[in-house]
């Protein structure tokens, strides 16, 4: 099984490293436009093999899409990262042209691939990739919800002082600081609602921290985070390549689900060998429905900026 990662920056390289280390794919190709950059990252990762025991073939190429031929999954991380004070929405004009070109190029050599979009603003870039390529909606997946949910579980873990892997929690809605919806009502610790352990005040603090989780790291690091995003992409790719059918919150095209149409937005999905195999309908309460509708309106508004690009 072959995975191509377009963009060998921090997120792309971390994703390649996790996929290789865990043996998720037999081959990983890193591609970047900067001369020698992807090659260097691939060589560095490969030199870990004897110490960490993986057998994945890792290679890097400079802007040569022919080397990506036959990829089962293509991950697009291309574009500029956020800088302190910059919102994901501000990246639309810069990253849209990059994502459209990348998607078209990878399909020349891997027409049957599943595309995972990481570039921000992620919901809008996922929508762009879908509309620009004309692929079936199950083959274009935005990974934002997987990352947001991992951050949500982390903050719940810290509040509970319990292992994150014992906590089940999900974030739906847009992948933005004001549009994501941490579902505190449905979060649980080993099947028990976390509301039995945490006060409403603490839960609201956890939700607020989750929503600005990316911005918090950008402020601390001076650029976008990469360890958790890279691992979240690898987690999603694993479910696709190995047909694990995990339920993962992903940004996907909706046609009536959750009362929305013609946008890509984060909803619970069953992810397997065909990409998005099912959108899971969660019974949201009235407050959650209102928040989701508001989030969808915000995402739809950002998509309006793509009209000139999609013509």
PDB file of C-alpha atoms in Angstrom:
ATOM      1  CA  UNK A   1       0.000   0.000   0.000  1.00  0.00           C
ATOM      2  CA  UNK A   2       1.325   3.378  -1.055  1.00  0.00           C
ATOM      3  CA  UNK A   3       0.770   6.805   0.489  1.00  0.00           C
ATOM      4  CA  UNK A   4       1.876  10.109  -1.004  1.00  0.00           C
ATOM      5  CA  UNK A   5       2.198  13.188   1.181  1.00  0.00           C
ATOM      6  CA  UNK A   6       2.341  16.467  -0.711  1.00  0.00           C
ATOM      7  CA  UNK A   7       4.117  19.030   1.406  1.00  0.00           C
ATOM      8  CA  UNK A   8       7.177  17.889   3.380  1.00  0.00           C
ATOM      9  CA  UNK A   9       6.923  20.535   6.071  1.00  0.00           C
ATOM     10  CA  UNK A  10       6.399  19.824   9.753  1.00  0.00           C
ATOM     11  CA  UNK A  11       2.951  18.228   9.446  1.00  0.00           C
ATOM     12  CA  UNK A  12       3.733  16.252   6.298  1.00  0.00           C
ATOM     13  CA  UNK A  13       7.042  14.920   7.609  1.00  0.00           C
ATOM     14  CA  UNK A  14       5.514  13.986  10.971  1.00  0.00           C
ATOM     15  CA  UNK A  15       2.709  12.160   9.178  1.00  0.00           C
ATOM     16  CA  UNK A  16       5.281  10.255   7.082  1.00  0.00           C
ATOM     17  CA  UNK A  17       7.266   9.407  10.200  1.00  0.00           C
ATOM     18  CA  UNK A  18       4.223   8.056  12.081  1.00  0.00           C
ATOM     19  CA  UNK A  19       2.979   6.053   9.085  1.00  0.00           C
ATOM     20  CA  UNK A  20       6.435   4.534   8.629  1.00  0.00           C
ATOM     21  CA  UNK A  21       7.090   3.836  12.304  1.00  0.00           C
ATOM     22  CA  UNK A  22       3.717   2.128  12.732  1.00  0.00           C
ATOM     23  CA  UNK A  23       3.979   0.178   9.470  1.00  0.00           C
ATOM     24  CA  UNK A  24       0.675   1.565   8.197  1.00  0.00           C
ATOM     25  CA  UNK A  25       1.852   1.569   4.560  1.00  0.00           C
ATOM     26  CA  UNK A  26       4.522  -0.309   2.651  1.00  0.00           C
ATOM     27  CA  UNK A  27       5.629   2.836   0.795  1.00  0.00           C
ATOM     28  CA  UNK A  28       5.534   6.553   1.561  1.00  0.00           C
ATOM     29  CA  UNK A  29       6.437   9.266  -0.940  1.00  0.00           C
ATOM     30  CA  UNK A  30       7.075  12.811   0.255  1.00  0.00           C
ATOM     31  CA  UNK A  31       6.757  15.521  -2.401  1.00  0.00           C
ATOM     32  CA  UNK A  32       7.661  19.183  -2.069  1.00  0.00           C
ATOM     33  CA  UNK A  33       8.380  22.100  -4.383  1.00  0.00           C
ATOM     34  CA  UNK A  34      11.554  23.088  -2.510  1.00  0.00           C
ATOM     35  CA  UNK A  35      14.592  21.468  -4.106  1.00  0.00           C
ATOM     36  CA  UNK A  36      15.992  18.625  -2.003  1.00  0.00           C
ATOM     37  CA  UNK A  37      13.667  19.275   0.948  1.00  0.00           C
ATOM     38  CA  UNK A  38      11.469  16.171   0.644  1.00  0.00           C
ATOM     39  CA  UNK A  39      14.505  14.058  -0.224  1.00  0.00           C
ATOM     40  CA  UNK A  40      16.225  15.203   2.951  1.00  0.00           C
ATOM     41  CA  UNK A  41      13.208  14.544   5.158  1.00  0.00           C
ATOM     42  CA  UNK A  42      12.753  11.082   3.618  1.00  0.00           C
ATOM     43  CA  UNK A  43      16.409  10.181   4.147  1.00  0.00           C
ATOM     44  CA  UNK A  44      16.266  11.350   7.753  1.00  0.00           C
ATOM     45  CA  UNK A  45      13.182   9.209   8.412  1.00  0.00           C
ATOM     46  CA  UNK A  46      14.736   6.215   6.635  1.00  0.00           C
ATOM     47  CA  UNK A  47      17.796   6.420   8.875  1.00  0.00           C
ATOM     48  CA  UNK A  48      15.511   5.713  11.846  1.00  0.00           C
ATOM     49  CA  UNK A  49      14.582   2.283  10.499  1.00  0.00           C
ATOM     50  CA  UNK A  50      17.388   0.297  12.095  1.00  0.00           C
ATOM     51  CA  UNK A  51      16.665   1.793  15.507  1.00  0.00           C
ATOM     52  CA  UNK A  52      12.882   1.680  15.423  1.00  0.00           C
ATOM     53  CA  UNK A  53      12.443  -1.491  13.383  1.00  0.00           C
ATOM     54  CA  UNK A  54      10.161  -0.375  10.553  1.00  0.00           C
ATOM     55  CA  UNK A  55      10.339  -1.644   6.975  1.00  0.00           C
ATOM     56  CA  UNK A  56       8.369   1.025   5.145  1.00  0.00           C
ATOM     57  CA  UNK A  57      10.081   2.403   2.041  1.00  0.00           C
ATOM     58  CA  UNK A  58      10.299   6.189   2.328  1.00  0.00           C
ATOM     59  CA  UNK A  59      11.365   8.400  -0.567  1.00  0.00           C
ATOM     60  CA  UNK A  60      11.305  12.098  -1.367  1.00  0.00           C
ATOM     61  CA  UNK A  61      10.904  13.946  -4.660  1.00  0.00           C
ATOM     62  CA  UNK A  62      10.970  17.548  -5.818  1.00  0.00           C
ATOM     63  CA  UNK A  63       7.765  18.370  -7.680  1.00  0.00           C
ATOM     64  CA  UNK A  64       7.807  15.128  -9.706  1.00  0.00           C
ATOM     65  CA  UNK A  65       4.280  13.766  -9.539  1.00  0.00           C
ATOM     66  CA  UNK A  66       5.150  10.740 -11.681  1.00  0.00           C
ATOM     67  CA  UNK A  67       6.841   9.263  -8.586  1.00  0.00           C
ATOM     68  CA  UNK A  68       3.465   9.306  -6.809  1.00  0.00           C
ATOM     69  CA  UNK A  69       1.826   6.992  -9.342  1.00  0.00           C
ATOM     70  CA  UNK A  70      -0.397   4.284  -7.928  1.00  0.00           C
ATOM     71  CA  UNK A  71      -0.940   5.909  -4.540  1.00  0.00           C
ATOM     72  CA  UNK A  72      -3.828   4.462  -2.545  1.00  0.00           C
ATOM     73  CA  UNK A  73      -4.065   7.614  -0.435  1.00  0.00           C
ATOM     74  CA  UNK A  74      -2.750  11.112  -1.113  1.00  0.00           C
ATOM     75  CA  UNK A  75      -2.425  13.556   1.773  1.00  0.00           C
ATOM     76  CA  UNK A  76      -2.352  17.258   0.901  1.00  0.00           C
ATOM     77  CA  UNK A  77      -0.624  19.434   3.479  1.00  0.00           C
ATOM     78  CA  UNK A  78       0.580  22.050   0.977  1.00  0.00           C
ATOM     79  CA  UNK A  79       0.187  25.718   1.724  1.00  0.00           C
ATOM     80  CA  UNK A  80       1.501  28.224   4.197  1.00  0.00           C
ATOM     81  CA  UNK A  81       0.984  27.541   7.920  1.00  0.00           C
ATOM     82  CA  UNK A  82      -0.708  29.916  10.294  1.00  0.00           C
ATOM     83  CA  UNK A  83       1.324  32.598  11.998  1.00  0.00           C
ATOM     84  CA  UNK A  84       0.513  34.149  15.388  1.00  0.00           C
ATOM     85  CA  UNK A  85      -2.665  36.211  15.168  1.00  0.00           C
ATOM     86  CA  UNK A  86      -3.661  34.718  11.812  1.00  0.00           C
ATOM     87  CA  UNK A  87      -6.940  32.850  11.473  1.00  0.00           C
ATOM     88  CA  UNK A  88      -7.420  29.784   9.288  1.00  0.00           C
ATOM     89  CA  UNK A  89      -9.872  31.830   7.221  1.00  0.00           C
ATOM     90  CA  UNK A  90      -7.169  34.320   6.216  1.00  0.00           C
ATOM     91  CA  UNK A  91      -5.339  31.547   4.382  1.00  0.00           C
ATOM     92  CA  UNK A  92      -8.058  31.012   1.752  1.00  0.00           C
ATOM     93  CA  UNK A  93      -6.654  33.180  -1.000  1.00  0.00           C
ATOM     94  CA  UNK A  94      -3.126  31.870  -0.586  1.00  0.00           C
ATOM     95  CA  UNK A  95      -3.795  28.161  -0.229  1.00  0.00           C
ATOM     96  CA  UNK A  96      -6.744  27.619  -2.591  1.00  0.00           C
ATOM     97  CA  UNK A  97      -4.682  27.788  -5.777  1.00  0.00           C
ATOM     98  CA  UNK A  98      -2.055  25.476  -4.299  1.00  0.00           C
ATOM     99  CA  UNK A  99      -4.553  22.805  -3.230  1.00  0.00           C
ATOM    100  CA  UNK A 100      -6.394  22.868  -6.568  1.00  0.00           C
ATOM    101  CA  UNK A 101      -3.167  22.403  -8.539  1.00  0.00           C
ATOM    102  CA  UNK A 102      -1.933  19.613  -6.269  1.00  0.00           C
ATOM    103  CA  UNK A 103      -5.225  17.702  -6.440  1.00  0.00           C
ATOM    104  CA  UNK A 104      -5.278  17.868 -10.237  1.00  0.00           C
ATOM    105  CA  UNK A 105      -1.646  16.736 -10.517  1.00  0.00           C
ATOM    106  CA  UNK A 106      -1.933  13.721  -8.204  1.00  0.00           C
ATOM    107  CA  UNK A 107      -5.010  12.450 -10.060  1.00  0.00           C
ATOM    108  CA  UNK A 108      -3.030  12.310 -13.312  1.00  0.00           C
ATOM    109  CA  UNK A 109      -0.981   9.465 -11.832  1.00  0.00           C
ATOM    110  CA  UNK A 110      -3.326   8.040  -9.178  1.00  0.00           C
ATOM    111  CA  UNK A 111      -6.854   8.338 -10.612  1.00  0.00           C
ATOM    112  CA  UNK A 112      -8.338   5.952  -8.035  1.00  0.00           C
ATOM    113  CA  UNK A 113      -6.761   7.500  -4.960  1.00  0.00           C
ATOM    114  CA  UNK A 114      -8.502   8.790  -1.849  1.00  0.00           C
ATOM    115  CA  UNK A 115      -7.488  12.355  -1.000  1.00  0.00           C
ATOM    116  CA  UNK A 116      -7.050  13.541   2.581  1.00  0.00           C
ATOM    117  CA  UNK A 117      -6.963  17.322   2.921  1.00  0.00           C
ATOM    118  CA  UNK A 118      -5.008  18.959   5.737  1.00  0.00           C
ATOM    119  CA  UNK A 119      -4.370  22.439   4.291  1.00  0.00           C
ATOM    120  CA  UNK A 120      -6.196  25.302   5.997  1.00  0.00           C
ATOM    121  CA  UNK A 121      -8.862  26.552   6.059  1.00  0.00           C
ATOM    122  CA  UNK A 122      -9.506  22.831   5.972  1.00  0.00           C
ATOM    123  CA  UNK A 123     -13.290  22.681   5.367  1.00  0.00           C
ATOM    124  CA  UNK A 124     -13.028  25.154   2.501  1.00  0.00           C
ATOM    125  CA  UNK A 125      -9.986  23.406   0.992  1.00  0.00           C
ATOM    126  CA  UNK A 126     -11.815  20.062   1.201  1.00  0.00           C
ATOM    127  CA  UNK A 127     -14.790  21.579  -0.625  1.00  0.00           C
ATOM    128  CA  UNK A 128     -12.430  23.058  -3.221  1.00  0.00           C
ATOM    129  CA  UNK A 129     -10.729  19.691  -3.815  1.00  0.00           C
ATOM    130  CA  UNK A 130     -14.102  18.001  -4.273  1.00  0.00           C
ATOM    131  CA  UNK A 131     -15.486  20.562  -6.696  1.00  0.00           C
ATOM    132  CA  UNK A 132     -12.255  21.032  -8.646  1.00  0.00           C
ATOM    133  CA  UNK A 133     -11.679  17.311  -9.216  1.00  0.00           C
ATOM    134  CA  UNK A 134     -15.241  16.058  -9.592  1.00  0.00           C
ATOM    135  CA  UNK A 135     -14.391  12.961  -7.546  1.00  0.00           C
ATOM    136  CA  UNK A 136     -17.105  11.019  -5.705  1.00  0.00           C
ATOM    137  CA  UNK A 137     -17.689  12.553  -2.285  1.00  0.00           C
ATOM    138  CA  UNK A 138     -16.456   9.454  -0.426  1.00  0.00           C
ATOM    139  CA  UNK A 139     -12.942   9.981  -1.808  1.00  0.00           C
ATOM    140  CA  UNK A 140     -12.322  13.520  -0.475  1.00  0.00           C
ATOM    141  CA  UNK A 141     -11.827  13.752   3.295  1.00  0.00           C
ATOM    142  CA  UNK A 142     -10.814  16.675   5.481  1.00  0.00           C
ATOM    143  CA  UNK A 143      -9.007  15.526   8.595  1.00  0.00           C
ATOM    144  CA  UNK A 144      -9.777  18.426  10.978  1.00  0.00           C
ATOM    145  CA  UNK A 145     -12.264  16.657  13.245  1.00  0.00           C
ATOM    146  CA  UNK A 146      -9.769  13.908  14.036  1.00  0.00           C
ATOM    147  CA  UNK A 147      -7.314  16.499  15.333  1.00  0.00           C
ATOM    148  CA  UNK A 148      -9.925  18.573  17.168  1.00  0.00           C
ATOM    149  CA  UNK A 149     -11.286  15.447  18.852  1.00  0.00           C
ATOM    150  CA  UNK A 150      -7.815  14.411  19.995  1.00  0.00           C
ATOM    151  CA  UNK A 151      -7.319  17.826  21.566  1.00  0.00           C
ATOM    152  CA  UNK A 152     -10.747  17.597  23.219  1.00  0.00           C
ATOM    153  CA  UNK A 153      -9.880  14.209  24.715  1.00  0.00           C
ATOM    154  CA  UNK A 154      -6.542  15.602  25.897  1.00  0.00           C
ATOM    155  CA  UNK A 155      -8.134  18.513  27.758  1.00  0.00           C
ATOM    156  CA  UNK A 156     -10.732  16.175  29.272  1.00  0.00           C
ATOM    157  CA  UNK A 157      -7.914  13.867  30.336  1.00  0.00           C
ATOM    158  CA  UNK A 158      -6.134  16.727  32.085  1.00  0.00           C
ATOM    159  CA  UNK A 159      -9.317  17.858  33.815  1.00  0.00           C
ATOM    160  CA  UNK A 160     -10.177  14.320  34.935  1.00  0.00           C
ATOM    161  CA  UNK A 161      -6.583  13.291  35.663  1.00  0.00           C
ATOM    162  CA  UNK A 162      -7.315  10.078  33.771  1.00  0.00           C
ATOM    163  CA  UNK A 163      -5.721   8.507  30.649  1.00  0.00           C
ATOM    164  CA  UNK A 164      -6.824  10.069  27.388  1.00  0.00           C
ATOM    165  CA  UNK A 165      -7.208   6.633  25.819  1.00  0.00           C
ATOM    166  CA  UNK A 166      -9.968   5.857  28.330  1.00  0.00           C
ATOM    167  CA  UNK A 167     -11.957   8.880  27.190  1.00  0.00           C
ATOM    168  CA  UNK A 168     -14.401   8.934  24.281  1.00  0.00           C
ATOM    169  CA  UNK A 169     -15.217  12.379  22.936  1.00  0.00           C
ATOM    170  CA  UNK A 170     -15.848  14.048  19.592  1.00  0.00           C
ATOM    171  CA  UNK A 171     -15.759  17.482  17.992  1.00  0.00           C
ATOM    172  CA  UNK A 172     -18.048  18.225  15.052  1.00  0.00           C
ATOM    173  CA  UNK A 173     -18.686  21.338  12.956  1.00  0.00           C
ATOM    174  CA  UNK A 174     -16.198  23.535  11.153  1.00  0.00           C
ATOM    175  CA  UNK A 175     -12.468  23.256  11.796  1.00  0.00           C
ATOM    176  CA  UNK A 176     -12.136  26.783  13.114  1.00  0.00           C
ATOM    177  CA  UNK A 177     -11.609  28.556  16.420  1.00  0.00           C
ATOM    178  CA  UNK A 178     -15.239  29.729  16.526  1.00  0.00           C
ATOM    179  CA  UNK A 179     -16.960  27.026  14.484  1.00  0.00           C
ATOM    180  CA  UNK A 180     -16.000  23.718  16.095  1.00  0.00           C
ATOM    181  CA  UNK A 181     -18.426  22.077  18.528  1.00  0.00           C
ATOM    182  CA  UNK A 182     -16.957  19.901  21.312  1.00  0.00           C
ATOM    183  CA  UNK A 183     -19.803  17.565  22.303  1.00  0.00           C
ATOM    184  CA  UNK A 184     -19.384  17.748  26.074  1.00  0.00           C
ATOM    185  CA  UNK A 185     -22.803  16.164  26.649  1.00  0.00           C
ATOM    186  CA  UNK A 186     -21.757  12.947  24.921  1.00  0.00           C
ATOM    187  CA  UNK A 187     -18.178  12.703  26.215  1.00  0.00           C
ATOM    188  CA  UNK A 188     -17.526   9.704  28.452  1.00  0.00           C
ATOM    189  CA  UNK A 189     -14.866   8.099  30.623  1.00  0.00           C
ATOM    190  CA  UNK A 190     -14.985   4.318  30.161  1.00  0.00           C
ATOM    191  CA  UNK A 191     -18.647   4.594  29.218  1.00  0.00           C
ATOM    192  CA  UNK A 192     -19.615   6.906  32.088  1.00  0.00           C
ATOM    193  CA  UNK A 193     -20.614  10.486  31.154  1.00  0.00           C
ATOM    194  CA  UNK A 194     -17.829  12.889  32.119  1.00  0.00           C
ATOM    195  CA  UNK A 195     -20.511  15.168  33.559  1.00  0.00           C
ATOM    196  CA  UNK A 196     -20.589  12.800  36.549  1.00  0.00           C
ATOM    197  CA  UNK A 197     -16.986  13.759  37.307  1.00  0.00           C
ATOM    198  CA  UNK A 198     -16.690  17.341  36.086  1.00  0.00           C
ATOM    199  CA  UNK A 199     -18.815  20.402  36.782  1.00  0.00           C
ATOM    200  CA  UNK A 200     -20.516  22.302  33.979  1.00  0.00           C
ATOM    201  CA  UNK A 201     -18.075  25.149  34.554  1.00  0.00           C
ATOM    202  CA  UNK A 202     -15.092  22.861  34.061  1.00  0.00           C
ATOM    203  CA  UNK A 203     -16.668  21.277  30.977  1.00  0.00           C
ATOM    204  CA  UNK A 204     -17.198  24.687  29.418  1.00  0.00           C
ATOM    205  CA  UNK A 205     -13.564  25.550  30.145  1.00  0.00           C
ATOM    206  CA  UNK A 206     -12.474  22.305  28.451  1.00  0.00           C
ATOM    207  CA  UNK A 207     -14.631  23.114  25.419  1.00  0.00           C
ATOM    208  CA  UNK A 208     -13.222  26.643  25.199  1.00  0.00           C
ATOM    209  CA  UNK A 209      -9.643  25.385  25.470  1.00  0.00           C
ATOM    210  CA  UNK A 210     -10.348  22.851  22.726  1.00  0.00           C
ATOM    211  CA  UNK A 211     -11.694  25.476  20.359  1.00  0.00           C
ATOM    212  CA  UNK A 212      -8.548  27.581  20.618  1.00  0.00           C
ATOM    213  CA  UNK A 213      -6.242  24.559  20.854  1.00  0.00           C
ATOM    214  CA  UNK A 214      -4.565  25.296  17.534  1.00  0.00           C
ATOM    215  CA  UNK A 215      -4.261  29.028  18.163  1.00  0.00           C
ATOM    216  CA  UNK A 216      -2.779  28.357  21.603  1.00  0.00           C
ATOM    217  CA  UNK A 217      -0.014  26.267  20.060  1.00  0.00           C
ATOM    218  CA  UNK A 218       0.559  28.786  17.279  1.00  0.00           C
ATOM    219  CA  UNK A 219       1.080  31.450  19.914  1.00  0.00           C
ATOM    220  CA  UNK A 220       3.539  29.295  21.819  1.00  0.00           C
ATOM    221  CA  UNK A 221       5.444  27.922  18.826  1.00  0.00           C
ATOM    222  CA  UNK A 222       5.295  30.854  16.430  1.00  0.00           C
ATOM    223  CA  UNK A 223       3.818  28.553  13.765  1.00  0.00           C
ATOM    224  CA  UNK A 224       1.183  25.846  13.426  1.00  0.00           C
ATOM    225  CA  UNK A 225       1.456  22.657  15.477  1.00  0.00           C
ATOM    226  CA  UNK A 226       2.681  19.466  13.796  1.00  0.00           C
ATOM    227  CA  UNK A 227       2.989  16.449  16.114  1.00  0.00           C
ATOM    228  CA  UNK A 228      -0.725  16.012  16.845  1.00  0.00           C
ATOM    229  CA  UNK A 229      -1.835  17.027  13.325  1.00  0.00           C
ATOM    230  CA  UNK A 230       0.620  14.578  11.742  1.00  0.00           C
ATOM    231  CA  UNK A 231      -0.463  11.758  14.051  1.00  0.00           C
ATOM    232  CA  UNK A 232      -4.143  12.543  13.391  1.00  0.00           C
ATOM    233  CA  UNK A 233      -3.599  12.231   9.642  1.00  0.00           C
ATOM    234  CA  UNK A 234      -1.796   8.910  10.128  1.00  0.00           C
ATOM    235  CA  UNK A 235      -4.696   7.675  12.292  1.00  0.00           C
ATOM    236  CA  UNK A 236      -7.136   8.501   9.505  1.00  0.00           C
ATOM    237  CA  UNK A 237      -4.941   6.959   6.797  1.00  0.00           C
ATOM    238  CA  UNK A 238      -4.624   3.786   8.884  1.00  0.00           C
ATOM    239  CA  UNK A 239      -8.400   3.387   8.995  1.00  0.00           C
ATOM    240  CA  UNK A 240      -8.570   3.761   5.207  1.00  0.00           C
ATOM    241  CA  UNK A 241      -5.710   1.473   4.187  1.00  0.00           C
ATOM    242  CA  UNK A 242      -6.522  -1.256   6.680  1.00  0.00           C
ATOM    243  CA  UNK A 243     -10.307  -0.981   6.304  1.00  0.00           C
ATOM    244  CA  UNK A 244     -10.705  -0.477  10.048  1.00  0.00           C
ATOM    245  CA  UNK A 245     -14.085   1.237   9.786  1.00  0.00           C
ATOM    246  CA  UNK A 246     -13.328   3.521  12.711  1.00  0.00           C
ATOM    247  CA  UNK A 247     -15.785   6.269  13.534  1.00  0.00           C
ATOM    248  CA  UNK A 248     -13.830   9.487  13.045  1.00  0.00           C
ATOM    249  CA  UNK A 249     -15.082  13.055  12.853  1.00  0.00           C
ATOM    250  CA  UNK A 250     -14.086  14.258   9.376  1.00  0.00           C
ATOM    251  CA  UNK A 251     -14.936  17.124   7.078  1.00  0.00           C
ATOM    252  CA  UNK A 252     -16.985  15.608   4.276  1.00  0.00           C
ATOM    253  CA  UNK A 253     -19.572  16.700   1.733  1.00  0.00           C
ATOM    254  CA  UNK A 254     -23.088  16.661   3.141  1.00  0.00           C
ATOM    255  CA  UNK A 255     -26.306  16.320   1.184  1.00  0.00           C
ATOM    256  CA  UNK A 256     -29.055  16.745   3.727  1.00  0.00           C
ATOM    257  CA  UNK A 257     -27.237  15.203   6.694  1.00  0.00           C
ATOM    258  CA  UNK A 258     -27.570  17.316   9.829  1.00  0.00           C
ATOM    259  CA  UNK A 259     -29.862  19.623   7.846  1.00  0.00           C
ATOM    260  CA  UNK A 260     -27.067  20.952   5.613  1.00  0.00           C
ATOM    261  CA  UNK A 261     -26.268  20.840   1.905  1.00  0.00           C
ATOM    262  CA  UNK A 262     -23.421  21.692  -0.457  1.00  0.00           C
ATOM    263  CA  UNK A 263     -20.649  22.179   2.101  1.00  0.00           C
ATOM    264  CA  UNK A 264     -17.886  20.105   3.632  1.00  0.00           C
ATOM    265  CA  UNK A 265     -18.092  20.128   7.415  1.00  0.00           C
ATOM    266  CA  UNK A 266     -17.060  17.921  10.330  1.00  0.00           C
ATOM    267  CA  UNK A 267     -19.460  15.065  11.083  1.00  0.00           C
ATOM    268  CA  UNK A 268     -18.992  11.536  12.484  1.00  0.00           C
ATOM    269  CA  UNK A 269     -17.979   9.158   9.670  1.00  0.00           C
ATOM    270  CA  UNK A 270     -17.186   5.484   9.283  1.00  0.00           C
ATOM    271  CA  UNK A 271     -13.817   5.434   7.517  1.00  0.00           C
ATOM    272  CA  UNK A 272     -12.704   2.348   5.590  1.00  0.00           C
ATOM    273  CA  UNK A 273     -11.152   1.182   2.346  1.00  0.00           C
ATOM    274  CA  UNK A 274     -13.653   3.197   0.310  1.00  0.00           C
ATOM    275  CA  UNK A 275     -12.971   6.365   2.232  1.00  0.00           C
ATOM    276  CA  UNK A 276     -16.153   7.756   3.751  1.00  0.00           C
ATOM    277  CA  UNK A 277     -18.369   4.692   3.995  1.00  0.00           C
ATOM    278  CA  UNK A 278     -21.122   6.212   6.125  1.00  0.00           C
ATOM    279  CA  UNK A 279     -22.078   9.461   7.804  1.00  0.00           C
ATOM    280  CA  UNK A 280     -23.353   8.637  11.286  1.00  0.00           C
ATOM    281  CA  UNK A 281     -26.447  10.481  12.491  1.00  0.00           C
ATOM    282  CA  UNK A 282     -26.089  11.600  16.106  1.00  0.00           C
ATOM    283  CA  UNK A 283     -29.197  12.789  17.908  1.00  0.00           C
ATOM    284  CA  UNK A 284     -28.185  16.338  18.720  1.00  0.00           C
ATOM    285  CA  UNK A 285     -30.201  18.369  21.173  1.00  0.00           C
ATOM    286  CA  UNK A 286     -31.674  21.742  20.230  1.00  0.00           C
ATOM    287  CA  UNK A 287     -28.682  23.716  21.458  1.00  0.00           C
ATOM    288  CA  UNK A 288     -26.222  21.506  19.557  1.00  0.00           C
ATOM    289  CA  UNK A 289     -28.362  21.736  16.414  1.00  0.00           C
ATOM    290  CA  UNK A 290     -28.328  25.521  16.639  1.00  0.00           C
ATOM    291  CA  UNK A 291     -24.565  25.578  17.082  1.00  0.00           C
ATOM    292  CA  UNK A 292     -24.100  23.253  14.113  1.00  0.00           C
ATOM    293  CA  UNK A 293     -26.328  25.415  11.896  1.00  0.00           C
ATOM    294  CA  UNK A 294     -24.334  28.498  12.908  1.00  0.00           C
ATOM    295  CA  UNK A 295     -21.073  26.681  12.180  1.00  0.00           C
ATOM    296  CA  UNK A 296     -22.348  25.582   8.774  1.00  0.00           C
ATOM    297  CA  UNK A 297     -23.317  29.171   7.911  1.00  0.00           C
ATOM    298  CA  UNK A 298     -19.770  30.308   8.729  1.00  0.00           C
ATOM    299  CA  UNK A 299     -18.215  27.547   6.606  1.00  0.00           C
ATOM    300  CA  UNK A 300     -20.581  28.330   3.732  1.00  0.00           C
ATOM    301  CA  UNK A 301     -19.586  31.965   3.936  1.00  0.00           C
ATOM    302  CA  UNK A 302     -15.905  31.099   3.549  1.00  0.00           C
ATOM    303  CA  UNK A 303     -16.701  28.947   0.515  1.00  0.00           C
ATOM    304  CA  UNK A 304     -17.999  32.042  -1.262  1.00  0.00           C
ATOM    305  CA  UNK A 305     -14.382  33.160  -1.646  1.00  0.00           C
ATOM    306  CA  UNK A 306     -13.786  30.192  -3.956  1.00  0.00           C
ATOM    307  CA  UNK A 307     -16.208  31.230  -6.704  1.00  0.00           C
ATOM    308  CA  UNK A 308     -13.571  32.826  -8.916  1.00  0.00           C
ATOM    309  CA  UNK A 309     -11.223  29.848  -8.491  1.00  0.00           C
ATOM    310  CA  UNK A 310     -13.848  27.234  -9.368  1.00  0.00           C
ATOM    311  CA  UNK A 311     -15.047  28.978 -12.529  1.00  0.00           C
TER     312      UNK A 311
END
